[in-house]
Short mmCIF file of C-alpha atoms in Angstrom, two decimals:
data_model
loop_
_atom_site.label_atom_id
_atom_site.label_comp_id
_atom_site.label_asym_id
_atom_site.label_seq_id
_atom_site.Cartn_x
_atom_site.Cartn_y
_atom_site.Cartn_z
CA MET A 252 0.00 0.00 0.00
CA ASP A 253 2.99 2.27 0.17
CA PHE A 254 4.02 1.72 -3.43
CA LEU A 255 3.46 4.88 -5.48
CA CYS A 256 4.62 5.02 -9.06
CA PRO A 257 4.76 7.86 -11.64
CA LEU A 258 1.61 6.55 -13.30
CA THR A 259 -0.28 6.74 -10.01
CA ILE A 260 0.86 10.34 -9.42
CA ILE A 261 -0.26 11.33 -12.93
CA LEU A 262 -3.66 9.78 -12.33
CA LEU A 263 -4.03 11.62 -9.05
CA LEU A 264 -3.36 14.94 -10.78
CA PHE A 265 -6.38 14.30 -12.96
CA ILE A 266 -8.77 13.43 -10.13
CA PRO A 267 -10.51 16.86 -10.20
CA LEU A 268 -11.17 16.51 -13.94
CA ILE A 269 -12.33 12.95 -13.51
CA SER A 270 -14.61 14.04 -10.70
CA ILE A 271 -16.35 16.53 -13.00
CA PHE A 272 -16.67 13.84 -15.63
CA PHE A 273 -18.06 11.55 -12.98
CA SER A 274 -20.72 13.97 -11.80
CA ILE A 275 -21.98 14.61 -15.35
CA PHE A 276 -21.71 11.33 -17.18
CA PHE A 277 -21.13 8.50 -14.72
CA SER A 278 -23.71 6.56 -12.76
CA ILE A 279 -22.88 3.74 -10.44
CA SER A 280 -23.44 0.25 -11.74
CA SER A 281 -26.32 -1.59 -10.12
CA SER A 282 -24.91 -5.07 -10.67
CA SER A 283 -24.27 -5.41 -6.94
CA THR A 284 -27.24 -3.41 -5.74
CA LYS A 285 -27.06 -4.35 -2.11
CA SER A 286 -23.39 -3.67 -1.65
CA SER A 287 -22.37 -0.98 -4.15
CA THR A 288 -23.45 2.15 -2.29
CA THR A 289 -20.73 2.16 0.39
CA LEU A 290 -17.75 2.96 -1.81
CA ARG A 291 -18.43 5.31 -4.73
CA PRO A 292 -16.09 4.51 -7.65
CA TYR A 293 -14.57 6.99 -10.10
CA PRO A 294 -14.27 6.24 -13.83
CA ILE A 295 -11.08 4.45 -14.82
CA ILE A 296 -9.40 4.75 -11.40
CA GLY A 297 -12.19 3.15 -9.35
CA ASN A 298 -11.67 3.57 -5.61
CA LEU A 299 -7.98 4.48 -5.95
CA PRO A 300 -8.38 7.91 -4.23
CA GLN A 301 -10.04 6.38 -1.15
CA PHE A 302 -7.54 3.55 -1.18
CA LEU A 303 -4.57 5.93 -1.14
CA LEU A 304 -6.07 8.19 1.52
CA ASN A 305 -6.69 5.24 3.84
CA ARG A 306 -3.76 2.98 2.98
CA HIS A 307 -2.02 3.57 6.33
CA HIS A 308 -5.03 2.33 8.31
CA PHE A 309 -6.55 0.00 5.74
CA LEU A 310 -7.97 -2.59 8.14
CA SER A 311 -9.70 -0.12 10.46
CA TRP A 312 -11.06 1.72 7.40
CA MET A 313 -12.46 -1.49 5.93
CA THR A 314 -13.90 -2.43 9.33
CA SER A 315 -15.73 0.90 9.48
CA LEU A 316 -17.10 0.50 5.95
CA LEU A 317 -18.25 -3.07 6.52
CA SER A 318 -19.89 -2.31 9.86
CA SER A 319 -21.83 0.58 8.29
CA SER A 320 -23.10 -1.66 5.49
CA HIS A 321 -26.49 -3.17 6.28
CA ASN A 322 -25.37 -6.60 5.04
CA LEU A 323 -21.67 -6.43 6.06
CA THR A 324 -20.65 -6.47 2.39
CA ILE A 325 -19.21 -3.80 0.09
CA THR A 326 -18.15 -3.51 -3.53
CA PHE A 327 -14.59 -2.44 -4.28
CA HIS A 328 -13.31 -1.06 -7.61
CA ARG A 329 -9.62 -1.02 -8.53
CA PRO A 330 -8.09 0.78 -11.53
CA GLY A 331 -8.59 -1.01 -14.81
CA ASN A 332 -12.18 -2.07 -14.09
CA VAL A 333 -11.09 -4.68 -11.54
CA ARG A 334 -14.08 -5.21 -9.25
CA GLY A 335 -14.77 -7.37 -6.24
CA LEU A 336 -16.80 -7.93 -3.11
CA ILE A 337 -15.43 -7.75 0.41
CA THR A 338 -17.57 -9.29 3.13
CA ALA A 339 -17.72 -9.85 6.88
CA ASN A 340 -21.00 -11.76 6.67
CA PRO A 341 -20.80 -15.36 8.05
CA SER A 342 -23.55 -16.60 5.71
CA ASN A 343 -21.55 -15.34 2.72
CA LEU A 344 -18.46 -17.13 4.00
CA HIS A 345 -20.34 -20.42 4.27
CA HIS A 346 -21.55 -19.90 0.69
CA TYR A 347 -18.20 -19.23 -0.91
CA LEU A 348 -15.92 -21.31 1.33
CA LYS A 349 -18.10 -24.42 1.51
CA SER A 350 -21.47 -24.80 -0.21
CA HIS A 351 -20.33 -23.09 -3.45
CA SER A 352 -16.54 -23.37 -3.03
CA PRO A 353 -15.89 -24.77 -6.56
CA ASN A 354 -17.13 -21.44 -7.92
CA PHE A 355 -14.52 -19.55 -5.89
CA PRO A 356 -10.99 -20.87 -6.53
CA LYS A 357 -7.91 -18.79 -5.80
CA GLY A 358 -7.89 -17.82 -9.44
CA PRO A 359 -5.18 -16.54 -11.78
CA ARG A 360 -4.71 -13.17 -9.99
CA VAL A 361 -3.52 -14.66 -6.68
CA ILE A 362 -1.64 -17.51 -8.35
CA HIS A 363 0.17 -15.16 -10.74
CA HIS A 364 1.29 -12.83 -7.95
CA LEU A 365 2.83 -15.67 -5.93
CA GLN A 366 3.93 -17.95 -8.77
CA ASP A 367 7.61 -16.99 -8.74
CA PHE A 368 7.95 -17.75 -5.04
CA LEU A 369 5.45 -20.55 -4.33
CA GLY A 370 5.28 -22.13 -7.77
CA ARG A 371 2.75 -24.97 -7.75
CA GLY A 372 2.71 -25.46 -3.99
CA ILE A 373 -0.50 -26.35 -2.19
CA PHE A 374 -1.38 -22.76 -1.26
CA ASN A 375 -1.02 -21.46 -4.80
CA VAL A 376 -2.90 -23.93 -6.99
CA ASP A 377 -6.49 -24.93 -7.77
CA GLY A 378 -8.23 -27.98 -9.16
CA PRO A 379 -6.77 -31.51 -9.36
CA LEU A 380 -3.24 -30.39 -8.44
CA TRP A 381 -4.51 -28.80 -5.23
CA LEU A 382 -6.70 -31.80 -4.45
CA SER A 383 -3.88 -34.33 -4.81
CA GLN A 384 -1.56 -32.30 -2.57
CA ARG A 385 -4.36 -31.72 -0.06
CA LYS A 386 -5.11 -35.43 0.20
CA THR A 387 -1.47 -36.35 0.80
CA ALA A 388 -0.90 -33.54 3.28
CA SER A 389 -4.20 -34.21 5.08
CA PHE A 390 -3.27 -37.85 5.61
CA GLU A 391 0.16 -36.95 6.94
CA PHE A 392 -1.08 -34.20 9.29
CA ASN A 393 -3.48 -36.65 10.90
CA THR A 394 -0.85 -39.26 11.75
CA ARG A 395 0.24 -39.74 15.35
CA SER A 396 3.90 -39.91 14.30
CA LEU A 397 3.78 -36.39 12.81
CA ARG A 398 2.07 -35.02 15.92
CA ASN A 399 4.78 -36.58 18.10
CA PHE A 400 7.46 -35.18 15.79
CA ILE A 401 5.97 -31.68 16.16
CA VAL A 402 5.92 -31.99 19.97
CA LEU A 403 9.57 -33.09 20.00
CA ILE A 404 10.61 -30.17 17.79
CA VAL A 405 8.81 -27.61 19.98
CA HIS A 406 10.21 -29.12 23.18
CA HIS A 407 13.76 -28.97 21.87
CA GLU A 408 13.47 -25.40 20.65
CA LEU A 409 11.93 -24.28 23.96
CA HIS A 410 14.34 -26.05 26.28
CA SER A 411 17.59 -25.50 24.42
CA ARG A 412 17.03 -22.05 22.90
CA LEU A 413 14.06 -19.85 23.78
CA LEU A 414 14.04 -20.29 27.56
CA PRO A 415 17.83 -19.82 27.93
CA LEU A 416 17.64 -16.68 25.77
CA LEU A 417 14.84 -15.27 27.94
CA LEU A 418 16.75 -16.20 31.10
CA ASN A 419 19.75 -14.21 29.90
CA SER A 420 17.47 -11.31 29.02
CA SER A 421 15.90 -11.37 32.50
CA ARG A 422 19.35 -10.65 33.96
CA SER A 423 19.56 -7.45 31.94
CA SER A 424 17.45 -4.31 31.99
CA SER A 425 17.64 -3.97 28.22
CA PRO A 426 14.44 -4.60 26.22
CA ILE A 427 14.27 -7.26 23.51
CA ASP A 428 12.05 -7.64 20.46
CA LEU A 429 9.78 -10.54 21.36
CA GLN A 430 8.19 -10.64 17.90
CA ASP A 431 11.63 -11.22 16.38
CA LEU A 432 12.33 -14.09 18.80
CA LEU A 433 8.96 -15.67 18.08
CA GLU A 434 9.50 -15.42 14.33
CA ARG A 435 12.92 -17.08 14.66
CA PHE A 436 11.41 -19.79 16.85
CA ALA A 437 8.64 -20.45 14.31
CA PHE A 438 11.09 -20.47 11.40
CA ASP A 439 13.34 -23.08 13.05
CA ASN A 440 10.31 -25.22 13.88
CA VAL A 441 8.71 -25.16 10.46
CA CYS A 442 12.03 -25.86 8.69
CA LYS A 443 12.52 -28.94 10.86
CA LEU A 444 8.96 -30.02 10.19
CA ALA A 445 9.21 -29.34 6.45
CA PHE A 446 12.55 -31.01 5.65
CA ASN A 447 14.26 -31.77 8.95
CA HIS A 448 16.72 -28.93 8.54
CA ASP A 449 17.68 -26.66 11.43
CA PRO A 450 18.55 -23.11 10.27
CA VAL A 451 19.42 -22.16 13.90
CA SER A 452 17.67 -18.82 13.58
CA LEU A 453 16.90 -18.58 17.30
CA SER A 454 20.42 -17.82 18.49
CA ASP A 455 22.85 -15.00 18.98
CA ALA A 456 24.44 -15.83 15.62
CA PRO A 457 23.66 -13.71 12.57
CA GLU A 458 20.59 -14.76 10.60
CA SER A 459 21.38 -17.46 8.03
CA ARG A 460 21.48 -16.58 4.35
CA PHE A 461 18.53 -18.89 3.67
CA ALA A 462 16.41 -17.43 6.51
CA ARG A 463 17.14 -13.87 5.42
CA ALA A 464 16.37 -14.63 1.77
CA PHE A 465 13.13 -16.40 2.71
CA LYS A 466 11.95 -13.43 4.77
CA ILE A 467 12.68 -10.98 1.94
CA ALA A 468 11.05 -13.21 -0.69
CA ALA A 469 7.88 -13.55 1.40
CA GLU A 470 7.61 -9.82 2.11
CA LEU A 471 8.25 -8.72 -1.48
CA SER A 472 5.91 -11.35 -2.95
CA ALA A 473 3.15 -10.05 -0.67
CA GLY A 474 4.09 -6.52 -1.75
CA ARG A 475 2.90 -7.26 -5.26
CA PHE A 476 -0.70 -7.13 -4.00
CA ARG A 477 -0.18 -3.65 -2.56
CA TYR A 478 0.69 -1.71 -5.70
CA ALA A 479 -1.79 1.13 -6.24
CA VAL A 480 -1.78 0.33 -9.97
CA PRO A 481 -2.41 -3.41 -10.52
CA LYS A 482 0.34 -5.37 -12.27
CA PHE A 483 2.81 -2.49 -12.23
CA TRP A 484 5.16 -5.03 -10.66
CA VAL A 485 5.08 -6.99 -13.94
CA ILE A 486 6.84 -4.07 -15.66
CA THR A 487 9.51 -3.78 -12.97
CA ARG A 488 10.04 -7.54 -13.13
CA LEU A 489 10.41 -7.38 -16.92
CA PHE A 490 13.22 -4.82 -16.57
CA ASN A 491 14.60 -6.50 -13.44
CA ILE A 492 14.60 -3.28 -11.41
CA GLY A 493 13.57 -2.11 -7.95
CA SER A 494 12.07 -4.58 -5.52
CA GLU A 495 11.57 -7.17 -8.27
CA ARG A 496 15.32 -7.49 -8.72
CA LYS A 497 15.77 -8.09 -5.00
CA LEU A 498 12.88 -10.54 -5.02
CA LYS A 499 14.40 -12.52 -7.88
CA GLU A 500 17.74 -12.76 -6.06
CA SER A 501 16.09 -13.87 -2.82
CA ILE A 502 13.91 -16.50 -4.52
CA ALA A 503 17.00 -17.90 -6.22
CA VAL A 504 18.68 -18.40 -2.83
CA VAL A 505 15.57 -20.07 -1.35
CA HIS A 506 14.98 -22.33 -4.34
CA ASP A 507 18.62 -23.36 -4.57
CA PHE A 508 18.76 -24.20 -0.86
CA ALA A 509 15.56 -26.26 -0.94
CA THR A 510 16.60 -28.04 -4.15
CA GLN A 511 19.97 -29.03 -2.67
CA ILE A 512 18.28 -30.58 0.37
CA ILE A 513 15.86 -32.48 -1.87
CA LYS A 514 18.66 -33.81 -4.05
CA SER A 515 20.63 -34.79 -0.98
CA LYS A 516 17.70 -36.81 0.39
CA LYS A 517 17.05 -38.39 -3.00
CA GLY A 518 20.73 -39.26 -3.40
CA LYS A 519 20.83 -41.47 -0.31
CA PRO A 520 20.88 -45.26 -0.85
CA ASN A 521 17.36 -46.69 -0.64
CA ALA A 522 16.00 -43.13 -0.62
CA SER A 523 12.35 -44.19 -0.67
CA ALA A 524 12.75 -46.56 2.28
CA VAL A 525 14.71 -43.95 4.26
CA ALA A 526 12.08 -41.30 3.49
CA ALA A 527 9.26 -43.59 4.64
CA ALA A 528 10.99 -43.96 8.01
CA ASP A 529 11.53 -40.21 8.54
CA ASP A 530 8.92 -37.87 9.98
CA ASP A 531 9.45 -34.56 8.19
CA LEU A 532 7.00 -33.53 5.45
CA LEU A 533 9.57 -33.67 2.66
CA SER A 534 10.36 -37.30 3.49
CA ARG A 535 6.67 -38.13 3.60
CA PHE A 536 6.09 -36.63 0.14
CA LEU A 537 9.26 -38.34 -1.15
CA ALA A 538 7.81 -41.68 -0.07
CA ASN A 539 4.83 -40.96 -2.33
CA GLU A 540 6.34 -41.79 -5.72
CA GLU A 541 3.36 -40.56 -7.75
CA ASN A 542 4.66 -37.00 -7.95
CA ASN A 543 8.02 -36.31 -6.40
CA SER A 544 9.89 -34.22 -8.95
CA ASP A 545 12.43 -31.79 -7.48
CA GLU A 546 10.34 -28.79 -8.50
CA PHE A 547 7.11 -30.18 -7.05
CA LEU A 548 8.75 -31.06 -3.74
CA ARG A 549 10.49 -27.69 -3.56
CA ASP A 550 7.23 -25.82 -4.11
CA ILE A 551 5.25 -27.70 -1.50
CA VAL A 552 8.00 -27.44 1.12
CA ILE A 553 8.32 -23.68 0.59
CA SER A 554 4.54 -23.29 0.86
CA PHE A 555 4.48 -24.98 4.26
CA ILE A 556 7.41 -22.92 5.51
CA LEU A 557 5.61 -19.75 4.44
CA ALA A 558 2.43 -20.85 6.22
CA GLY A 559 4.23 -21.59 9.48
CA ARG A 560 6.83 -18.85 9.53
CA GLU A 561 4.74 -15.83 10.55
CA THR A 562 1.27 -17.04 11.51
CA THR A 563 2.00 -18.32 15.02
CA SER A 564 4.54 -15.59 15.74
CA SER A 565 2.02 -12.95 14.68
CA ALA A 566 -0.70 -14.47 16.86
CA LEU A 567 1.56 -14.70 19.91
CA SER A 568 2.96 -11.18 19.51
CA TRP A 569 -0.55 -9.74 19.72
CA PHE A 570 -1.42 -12.18 22.52
CA PHE A 571 1.47 -11.05 24.73
CA TRP A 572 0.57 -7.40 24.11
CA LEU A 573 -3.08 -8.03 25.00
CA ILE A 574 -2.37 -9.84 28.27
CA SER A 575 0.00 -7.02 29.27
CA LEU A 576 -3.13 -4.85 29.30
CA ASN A 577 -5.26 -7.52 30.98
CA THR A 578 -3.41 -8.78 34.05
CA THR A 579 -6.54 -10.58 35.32
CA VAL A 580 -6.39 -12.82 32.25
CA GLU A 581 -2.69 -13.45 32.85
CA ASP A 582 -3.37 -14.42 36.47
CA LYS A 583 -6.03 -16.94 35.39
CA ILE A 584 -3.62 -18.46 32.84
CA ILE A 585 -0.96 -18.81 35.56
CA GLN A 586 -3.47 -20.47 37.90
CA GLU A 587 -4.38 -23.00 35.21
CA ILE A 588 -0.74 -23.75 34.39
CA SER A 589 0.12 -24.15 38.10
CA SER A 590 -2.80 -26.53 38.61
CA ILE A 591 -1.64 -28.75 35.74
CA ARG A 592 1.99 -28.53 36.87
CA ALA A 593 0.96 -29.78 40.34
CA ARG A 594 -0.59 -32.88 38.75
CA LYS A 595 2.29 -33.44 36.32
CA ALA A 596 3.67 -36.98 36.55
CA ASP A 597 7.25 -36.06 35.67
CA ASP A 598 9.66 -33.19 36.29
CA LYS A 599 10.10 -32.17 32.65
CA GLU A 600 10.21 -28.43 32.11
CA VAL A 601 7.93 -28.51 29.07
CA PHE A 602 4.37 -29.84 28.93
CA GLU A 603 3.23 -32.94 27.07
CA PHE A 604 0.50 -32.98 24.44
CA GLU A 605 -2.24 -34.27 26.77
CA GLU A 606 -1.33 -31.68 29.41
CA LEU A 607 -1.59 -28.89 26.84
CA ARG A 608 -5.06 -30.15 25.90
CA GLU A 609 -6.19 -29.59 29.49
CA MET A 610 -5.34 -25.87 29.29
CA HIS A 611 -8.79 -24.65 28.28
CA TYR A 612 -8.44 -21.09 29.56
CA LEU A 613 -5.11 -20.66 27.78
CA HIS A 614 -6.65 -22.08 24.60
CA ALA A 615 -9.52 -19.61 24.92
CA SER A 616 -7.13 -16.69 25.53
CA ILE A 617 -5.06 -17.42 22.43
CA THR A 618 -8.23 -17.92 20.38
CA GLU A 619 -9.63 -14.61 21.63
CA ALA A 620 -6.40 -12.80 20.73
CA MET A 621 -6.67 -14.15 17.18
CA ARG A 622 -10.30 -13.02 16.98
CA LEU A 623 -9.14 -9.42 17.43
CA TYR A 624 -5.83 -9.78 15.58
CA PRO A 625 -6.06 -12.67 13.09
CA PRO A 626 -2.68 -13.71 11.64
CA VAL A 627 -4.16 -13.61 8.11
CA PRO A 628 -6.56 -10.63 8.17
CA VAL A 629 -7.82 -10.80 4.57
CA ASN A 630 -8.29 -13.74 2.22
CA SER A 631 -9.50 -13.65 -1.38
CA ALA A 632 -10.62 -15.81 -4.28
CA MET A 633 -12.05 -15.32 -7.77
CA CYS A 634 -15.63 -15.88 -8.95
CA MET A 635 -15.78 -18.33 -11.88
CA ASN A 636 -19.46 -17.83 -12.76
CA ASP A 637 -22.15 -15.27 -11.92
CA ASP A 638 -23.52 -15.88 -8.46
CA VAL A 639 -25.80 -14.42 -5.79
CA LEU A 640 -24.65 -14.49 -2.17
CA PRO A 641 -27.04 -15.27 0.72
CA ASP A 642 -27.23 -11.56 1.64
CA GLY A 643 -28.47 -10.76 -1.87
CA SER A 644 -25.22 -9.34 -3.23
CA VAL A 645 -24.65 -10.14 -6.89
CA ILE A 646 -21.13 -11.16 -7.92
CA LYS A 647 -20.18 -11.45 -11.58
CA LYS A 648 -17.79 -13.81 -13.30
CA GLY A 649 -14.19 -12.61 -12.97
CA MET A 650 -14.76 -10.47 -9.86
CA PHE A 651 -12.66 -11.16 -6.79
CA MET A 652 -14.33 -12.27 -3.57
CA ALA A 653 -12.67 -11.54 -0.22
CA TYR A 654 -13.51 -11.92 3.42
CA ASN A 655 -12.04 -9.73 6.15
CA SER A 656 -11.30 -11.70 9.35
CA TYR A 657 -10.04 -8.59 11.11
CA ALA A 658 -13.33 -6.79 10.55
CA MET A 659 -15.41 -9.84 11.45
CA GLY A 660 -13.82 -9.98 14.91
CA ARG A 661 -15.02 -6.42 15.50
CA MET A 662 -18.63 -6.77 14.36
CA GLU A 663 -21.21 -6.13 17.08
CA SER A 664 -23.78 -8.04 15.04
CA ILE A 665 -21.55 -11.14 15.21
CA TRP A 666 -19.93 -10.96 18.68
CA GLY A 667 -22.21 -8.66 20.67
CA LYS A 668 -21.76 -5.28 22.31
CA ASP A 669 -18.50 -6.39 23.98
CA CYS A 670 -16.93 -7.30 20.62
CA LEU A 671 -13.97 -4.95 21.14
CA GLU A 672 -13.15 -6.39 24.57
CA PHE A 673 -10.45 -9.03 25.09
CA LYS A 674 -12.64 -11.60 26.84
CA PRO A 675 -11.47 -15.26 26.80
CA GLU A 676 -14.56 -16.29 28.79
CA ARG A 677 -16.70 -15.97 25.65
CA TRP A 678 -15.07 -19.21 24.47
CA LEU A 679 -15.80 -21.27 27.61
CA ASP A 680 -18.91 -23.16 28.66
CA ASN A 681 -20.30 -23.20 32.23
CA ASN A 682 -17.75 -25.87 33.19
CA GLY A 683 -14.80 -23.87 31.92
CA VAL A 684 -14.31 -26.13 28.89
CA PHE A 685 -13.33 -24.56 25.57
CA ARG A 686 -16.27 -24.25 23.17
CA PRO A 687 -15.39 -23.54 19.52
CA GLU A 688 -17.45 -21.30 17.26
CA SER A 689 -18.43 -21.86 13.65
CA PRO A 690 -15.42 -21.38 11.34
CA TYR A 691 -17.65 -19.16 9.19
CA LYS A 692 -18.05 -16.83 12.15
CA TYR A 693 -14.41 -17.25 13.15
CA PRO A 694 -12.47 -17.94 9.91
CA VAL A 695 -8.99 -17.50 11.42
CA PHE A 696 -8.01 -20.97 10.22
CA HIS A 697 -10.05 -20.60 7.01
CA ALA A 698 -13.02 -22.94 6.51
CA GLY A 699 -14.50 -25.48 4.15
CA PRO A 700 -12.32 -27.69 1.92
CA ARG A 701 -9.31 -25.39 2.41
CA MET A 702 -9.47 -25.42 6.22
CA CYS A 703 -5.94 -25.05 7.65
CA LEU A 704 -4.26 -28.44 8.06
CA GLY A 705 -1.80 -27.04 10.59
CA LYS A 706 -4.40 -25.83 13.10
CA GLU A 707 -3.58 -28.42 15.76
CA MET A 708 0.15 -27.98 15.16
CA ALA A 709 -0.23 -24.22 15.61
CA TYR A 710 -2.06 -24.59 18.93
CA ILE A 711 0.54 -27.10 20.18
CA GLN A 712 3.32 -24.63 19.42
CA MET A 713 1.54 -21.55 20.79
CA LYS A 714 0.30 -23.17 24.01
CA SER A 715 3.72 -24.73 24.65
CA ILE A 716 5.45 -21.37 24.29
CA VAL A 717 2.98 -19.41 26.44
CA ALA A 718 2.82 -22.03 29.20
CA CYS A 719 6.59 -22.34 29.53
CA VAL A 720 7.30 -18.63 29.20
CA LEU A 721 4.61 -17.29 31.56
CA GLU A 722 5.30 -19.96 34.17
CA ARG A 723 8.86 -18.70 34.55
CA PHE A 724 8.82 -15.07 33.44
CA ARG A 725 6.88 -11.84 33.46
CA VAL A 726 6.72 -10.24 30.03
CA ASP A 727 6.54 -6.46 30.48
CA VAL A 728 5.69 -4.65 27.27
CA VAL A 729 7.63 -1.38 27.07
CA GLU A 730 4.81 0.70 25.55
CA LYS A 731 1.76 -1.40 26.39
CA GLU A 732 -0.71 1.50 26.44
CA LYS A 733 0.05 2.28 22.80
CA ILE A 734 -1.61 0.09 20.15
CA PRO A 735 1.24 -1.29 18.02
CA GLU A 736 1.30 -0.25 14.39
CA HIS A 737 0.96 -3.14 11.98
CA THR A 738 2.19 -3.92 8.51
CA LEU A 739 -0.32 -5.49 6.14
CA SER A 740 1.62 -8.26 4.45
CA LEU A 741 0.46 -11.85 4.02
CA THR A 742 0.22 -11.79 7.82
CA LEU A 743 -0.56 -9.16 10.45
CA ARG A 744 2.88 -8.28 11.81
CA MET A 745 3.73 -5.49 14.21
CA LYS A 746 5.53 -2.81 12.24
CA HIS A 747 8.16 -2.01 14.88
CA GLY A 748 8.22 -5.34 16.66
CA LEU A 749 7.16 -5.91 20.28
CA MET A 750 9.73 -4.49 22.68
CA VAL A 751 9.52 -6.14 26.10
CA ARG A 752 11.52 -6.56 29.28
CA ILE A 753 11.76 -10.07 30.67
CA ARG A 754 11.66 -10.51 34.45
CA ASP A 755 11.71 -13.60 36.68
CA ARG A 756 8.22 -14.42 37.92
CA TYR A 757 9.38 -15.71 41.30
#
């Protein structure tokens, strides 16, 4: 949203003229009668002026627009006659994510933007290719061996790296960036899960070349969606200039690294038998000989790393900021952890899977944090054929369809008058047991056929981190009264990190 180009500036200079033209000759299309009155488009440039004026607080702006719409749906016009619907209506989500999901694939726009980085990985394809990858991944994510592998990875990273780093920090008065630590933790974990490689990001050593290149590639690939003029990035890529040149260099590093690991695994004697015995995702896909070309394996591994690199770290960064403002919630979490610790059968520092499952209040607190600050705030698809949504909005073939999770978490009509409050109790029944909501009301992990496969893995990681950290330390946010600025990338990251001071709890 911060990308301005000469063409954009020229267009802006002509806004007054276009406005006159608009007032005389232009009338708003009625093709989406129930959702087209919120944002008034201008000829040629669509809603570009409003977009530019509100780009620095895009999510709060969209939340305001959606909440003022009688059906929680608005029409959006981008330059070049690119139109779409953005909704926060749960009935619309059920329609396009489940009951009519074949009519709303990711589509060429999303796929094209991420093609260079993600290739044909599971998060960037539609149709039979997506289905085959989904089936393989779904089977693997539901195996007990993979769950145990995830628990072992998290335990190792906590015990040998994160807790010692926080202990050292507690002996100093200097603040640390907790978001950065959480991102490094997540990156190490997902790399081990994806291809059993440890980049050792969570350490005092400089960031590895692969980790740095991956971060840049992810950020710049997401940046393609934020150009004020659609597809301007295609021109800069053609001439290999600006951010596209840096993106190309970073992708080359990531692809080369992943390809070398794949070739190394394939080059081992009895590679298929060895892969079948290993627990990482790459080995599991290698064991499936139907489609295990180097390029295919590289793309799917990179997709899973992308999915796990920032989502949990984003969720936990906002969680730690929220509990710094709500000490009563923190006290209840500590009480729950202490109760389970007292019943723990061994003296291990970290908690086992079954013990984490007993932490209902912690589960509710993390879930509530993601309601207000979802890791992926906006998700979109493309309409294949003309359709009518349950709220009466008409969507035409070729239009994009998006839902706004960030706005949905702030809708009084969905969550009640206390929708802006951080209130974990809304997720608990009368016995204090966690009670999930419909994924179409709470689409943080997506919904329908594309429901997130890593949901359980994410909760294991997040609950393990919070339980071990809060049991030993107090996390004092340096500027807790100030709402952190965010960057709108593929995930909802804090723009300046989360500066905290770590103190011993006892």
